[in-house]
GROMACS .gro file of C-alpha atoms in nm:
model
  211
    1UNK     CA    1   0.000   0.000   0.000
    2UNK     CA    2   0.128   0.345  -0.092
    3UNK     CA    3   0.239   0.567   0.194
    4UNK     CA    4   0.076   0.899   0.124
    5UNK     CA    5   0.263   1.204   0.247
    6UNK     CA    6   0.041   1.454   0.432
    7UNK     CA    7   0.060   1.815   0.319
    8UNK     CA    8   0.192   1.903   0.666
    9UNK     CA    9   0.478   1.660   0.602
   10UNK     CA   10   0.561   1.822   0.269
   11UNK     CA   11   0.571   2.163   0.437
   12UNK     CA   12   0.784   2.026   0.722
   13UNK     CA   13   1.033   1.874   0.477
   14UNK     CA   14   1.056   2.201   0.287
   15UNK     CA   15   1.173   2.361   0.611
   16UNK     CA   16   1.377   2.069   0.749
   17UNK     CA   17   1.339   1.694   0.679
   18UNK     CA   18   1.436   1.617   1.039
   19UNK     CA   19   1.123   1.801   1.151
   20UNK     CA   20   0.906   1.555   0.958
   21UNK     CA   21   1.102   1.264   1.105
   22UNK     CA   22   1.012   1.375   1.458
   23UNK     CA   23   0.653   1.457   1.363
   24UNK     CA   24   0.610   1.101   1.234
   25UNK     CA   25   0.736   0.962   1.565
   26UNK     CA   26   0.442   1.123   1.747
   27UNK     CA   27   0.159   0.871   1.763
   28UNK     CA   28  -0.120   1.119   1.826
   29UNK     CA   29  -0.003   1.474   1.761
   30UNK     CA   30  -0.244   1.730   1.902
   31UNK     CA   31  -0.336   2.061   1.746
   32UNK     CA   32  -0.193   2.356   1.942
   33UNK     CA   33  -0.459   2.554   2.134
   34UNK     CA   34  -0.384   2.859   1.917
   35UNK     CA   35  -0.475   2.668   1.603
   36UNK     CA   36  -0.789   2.526   1.766
   37UNK     CA   37  -0.910   2.880   1.841
   38UNK     CA   38  -0.837   3.013   1.492
   39UNK     CA   39  -0.987   2.709   1.323
   40UNK     CA   40  -1.309   2.737   1.521
   41UNK     CA   41  -1.343   3.108   1.450
   42UNK     CA   42  -1.276   3.037   1.082
   43UNK     CA   43  -1.573   2.799   1.063
   44UNK     CA   44  -1.803   3.093   1.137
   45UNK     CA   45  -1.652   3.347   0.899
   46UNK     CA   46  -1.896   3.468   0.637
   47UNK     CA   47  -2.182   3.477   0.886
   48UNK     CA   48  -2.273   3.688   1.187
   49UNK     CA   49  -2.014   3.616   1.454
   50UNK     CA   50  -2.159   3.515   1.790
   51UNK     CA   51  -1.857   3.530   2.025
   52UNK     CA   52  -2.004   3.344   2.321
   53UNK     CA   53  -2.140   3.065   2.103
   54UNK     CA   54  -1.801   3.019   1.937
   55UNK     CA   55  -1.624   3.033   2.273
   56UNK     CA   56  -1.849   2.757   2.409
   57UNK     CA   57  -1.754   2.545   2.109
   58UNK     CA   58  -1.386   2.602   2.187
   59UNK     CA   59  -1.444   2.500   2.550
   60UNK     CA   60  -1.587   2.171   2.425
   61UNK     CA   61  -1.257   2.100   2.248
   62UNK     CA   62  -0.988   2.242   2.475
   63UNK     CA   63  -0.921   2.151   2.838
   64UNK     CA   64  -1.014   2.439   3.078
   65UNK     CA   65  -0.653   2.537   3.156
   66UNK     CA   66  -0.563   2.560   2.786
   67UNK     CA   67  -0.878   2.760   2.711
   68UNK     CA   68  -0.790   3.018   2.975
   69UNK     CA   69  -0.453   3.077   2.812
   70UNK     CA   70  -0.607   3.159   2.471
   71UNK     CA   71  -0.908   3.369   2.571
   72UNK     CA   72  -0.721   3.690   2.486
   73UNK     CA   73  -0.627   3.547   2.146
   74UNK     CA   74  -0.990   3.453   2.087
   75UNK     CA   75  -1.108   3.807   2.162
   76UNK     CA   76  -0.843   3.946   1.925
   77UNK     CA   77  -0.956   3.708   1.649
   78UNK     CA   78  -1.319   3.810   1.687
   79UNK     CA   79  -1.234   4.182   1.682
   80UNK     CA   80  -1.004   4.148   1.379
   81UNK     CA   81  -1.236   3.922   1.179
   82UNK     CA   82  -1.544   4.136   1.249
   83UNK     CA   83  -1.382   4.418   1.051
   84UNK     CA   84  -1.335   4.205   0.738
   85UNK     CA   85  -1.582   4.082   0.474
   86UNK     CA   86  -1.555   3.704   0.426
   87UNK     CA   87  -1.682   3.466   0.159
   88UNK     CA   88  -1.923   3.194   0.263
   89UNK     CA   89  -1.809   2.847   0.156
   90UNK     CA   90  -2.025   2.596  -0.028
   91UNK     CA   91  -1.830   2.305   0.120
   92UNK     CA   92  -1.614   2.263   0.429
   93UNK     CA   93  -1.354   2.010   0.545
   94UNK     CA   94  -1.326   1.842   0.205
   95UNK     CA   95  -1.093   1.539   0.206
   96UNK     CA   96  -0.853   1.554  -0.091
   97UNK     CA   97  -0.548   1.368  -0.218
   98UNK     CA   98  -0.326   1.325  -0.521
   99UNK     CA   99  -0.243   0.972  -0.635
  100UNK     CA  100  -0.007   1.117  -0.895
  101UNK     CA  101   0.212   1.291  -0.638
  102UNK     CA  102   0.146   1.052  -0.351
  103UNK     CA  103   0.025   1.324  -0.116
  104UNK     CA  104  -0.285   1.350   0.096
  105UNK     CA  105  -0.417   1.693   0.182
  106UNK     CA  106  -0.619   1.584   0.479
  107UNK     CA  107  -0.909   1.828   0.457
  108UNK     CA  108  -0.937   2.157   0.273
  109UNK     CA  109  -1.098   2.395   0.520
  110UNK     CA  110  -1.329   2.566   0.271
  111UNK     CA  111  -1.430   2.546  -0.092
  112UNK     CA  112  -1.608   2.842  -0.251
  113UNK     CA  113  -1.863   2.862  -0.530
  114UNK     CA  114  -1.606   2.970  -0.788
  115UNK     CA  115  -1.395   2.661  -0.714
  116UNK     CA  116  -1.128   2.839  -0.513
  117UNK     CA  117  -1.057   2.732  -0.158
  118UNK     CA  118  -0.921   2.859   0.172
  119UNK     CA  119  -0.698   2.723   0.445
  120UNK     CA  120  -0.706   2.865   0.797
  121UNK     CA  121  -0.379   2.956   0.966
  122UNK     CA  122  -0.311   3.058   1.324
  123UNK     CA  123  -0.002   3.270   1.256
  124UNK     CA  124  -0.019   3.647   1.224
  125UNK     CA  125  -0.030   3.770   0.865
  126UNK     CA  126   0.295   3.888   0.706
  127UNK     CA  127   0.312   4.251   0.597
  128UNK     CA  128   0.238   4.149   0.238
  129UNK     CA  129   0.149   3.831   0.055
  130UNK     CA  130   0.176   3.497   0.232
  131UNK     CA  131   0.457   3.302   0.395
  132UNK     CA  132   0.666   3.072   0.175
  133UNK     CA  133   0.538   2.769   0.365
  134UNK     CA  134   0.178   2.877   0.305
  135UNK     CA  135   0.248   2.923  -0.065
  136UNK     CA  136   0.378   2.565  -0.070
  137UNK     CA  137   0.075   2.450   0.129
  138UNK     CA  138  -0.159   2.609  -0.127
  139UNK     CA  139   0.035   2.448  -0.415
  140UNK     CA  140  -0.014   2.106  -0.255
  141UNK     CA  141  -0.383   2.163  -0.198
  142UNK     CA  142  -0.428   2.277  -0.559
  143UNK     CA  143  -0.275   1.951  -0.683
  144UNK     CA  144  -0.492   1.745  -0.448
  145UNK     CA  145  -0.812   1.941  -0.513
  146UNK     CA  146  -0.776   1.933  -0.891
  147UNK     CA  147  -0.715   1.560  -0.891
  148UNK     CA  148  -0.989   1.478  -0.639
  149UNK     CA  149  -1.264   1.682  -0.801
  150UNK     CA  150  -1.161   1.630  -1.162
  151UNK     CA  151  -1.317   1.956  -1.276
  152UNK     CA  152  -1.164   2.265  -1.443
  153UNK     CA  153  -0.836   2.324  -1.260
  154UNK     CA  154  -0.805   2.574  -0.978
  155UNK     CA  155  -0.513   2.813  -1.015
  156UNK     CA  156  -0.497   2.951  -0.661
  157UNK     CA  157  -0.642   2.959  -0.314
  158UNK     CA  158  -0.683   3.180  -0.010
  159UNK     CA  159  -0.494   3.181   0.317
  160UNK     CA  160  -0.696   3.301   0.615
  161UNK     CA  161  -0.473   3.457   0.879
  162UNK     CA  162  -0.751   3.447   1.136
  163UNK     CA  163  -0.560   3.612   1.420
  164UNK     CA  164  -0.501   3.916   1.198
  165UNK     CA  165  -0.845   3.916   1.036
  166UNK     CA  166  -0.676   3.895   0.694
  167UNK     CA  167  -0.752   3.675   0.392
  168UNK     CA  168  -0.502   3.672   0.105
  169UNK     CA  169  -0.523   3.506  -0.234
  170UNK     CA  170  -0.215   3.328  -0.363
  171UNK     CA  171  -0.153   3.173  -0.702
  172UNK     CA  172   0.161   2.955  -0.697
  173UNK     CA  173   0.392   3.025  -0.990
  174UNK     CA  174   0.509   2.734  -1.204
  175UNK     CA  175   0.766   2.607  -1.245
  176UNK     CA  176   0.931   2.754  -0.933
  177UNK     CA  177   0.668   2.666  -0.673
  178UNK     CA  178   0.586   2.330  -0.828
  179UNK     CA  179   0.957   2.245  -0.834
  180UNK     CA  180   0.986   2.330  -0.464
  181UNK     CA  181   0.678   2.117  -0.390
  182UNK     CA  182   0.816   1.814  -0.574
  183UNK     CA  183   1.154   1.857  -0.403
  184UNK     CA  184   0.986   1.858  -0.060
  185UNK     CA  185   0.770   1.554  -0.150
  186UNK     CA  186   1.081   1.362  -0.253
  187UNK     CA  187   1.251   1.450   0.076
  188UNK     CA  188   0.943   1.334   0.272
  189UNK     CA  189   0.939   1.004   0.084
  190UNK     CA  190   1.305   0.955   0.170
  191UNK     CA  191   1.221   1.007   0.538
  192UNK     CA  192   0.944   0.745   0.514
  193UNK     CA  193   1.181   0.506   0.336
  194UNK     CA  194   1.444   0.548   0.608
  195UNK     CA  195   1.694   0.724   0.386
  196UNK     CA  196   1.693   1.050   0.582
  197UNK     CA  197   1.739   1.042   0.957
  198UNK     CA  198   1.867   1.273   1.230
  199UNK     CA  199   2.209   1.203   1.386
  200UNK     CA  200   2.219   0.986   1.696
  201UNK     CA  201   2.377   1.089   2.030
  202UNK     CA  202   2.723   0.996   1.906
  203UNK     CA  203   2.682   1.188   1.582
  204UNK     CA  204   2.621   0.866   1.389
  205UNK     CA  205   2.296   0.820   1.194
  206UNK     CA  206   2.014   0.700   1.420
  207UNK     CA  207   1.782   0.423   1.317
  208UNK     CA  208   1.433   0.513   1.216
  209UNK     CA  209   1.153   0.345   1.414
  210UNK     CA  210   1.034   0.017   1.272
  211UNK     CA  211   0.724   0.058   1.051
   0.00000   0.00000   0.00000
């Protein structure tokens, strides 16, 4: 059976293959509380925001001590997002993958009527454009979405920087961005195959965990 590389793994390998190695060693990685807050707020964008309703949803997901630490962030997200006009999606949490590239996108957060899509991020927005890792993330989702839906290809997607109340469209530029995506996918596959590994305590290559 083919080992599909998650989009998060492709992004991790673009930054540092060792990062993906350690991510794979975690049996049940949990989403950081910051992301949980931004993701939950994102699900309500495009409609009237009801802060207390959304906060109660967050409390159902996060343990009380973690929720207390992110209440200020939540209030900032609500204030920032209330000042922005947002599209309403026609589909949410769409599972996508690309057999051709061997990557699995997990779930695209939102798909809009015109076929474009959006991914929610918990980081603050850069001064202009999107981060390089988010550009790569969008490139991966485009490949997965186009192959999964099999309809006229999508050229770009949106990145929602929820904490900043900012939504930015990005259209990856071939061949540069596609080349970087393929390079990161190849590195991730080498990690899975045991060809890339972090050094052990003595500086010698460490063994990867048994599959």
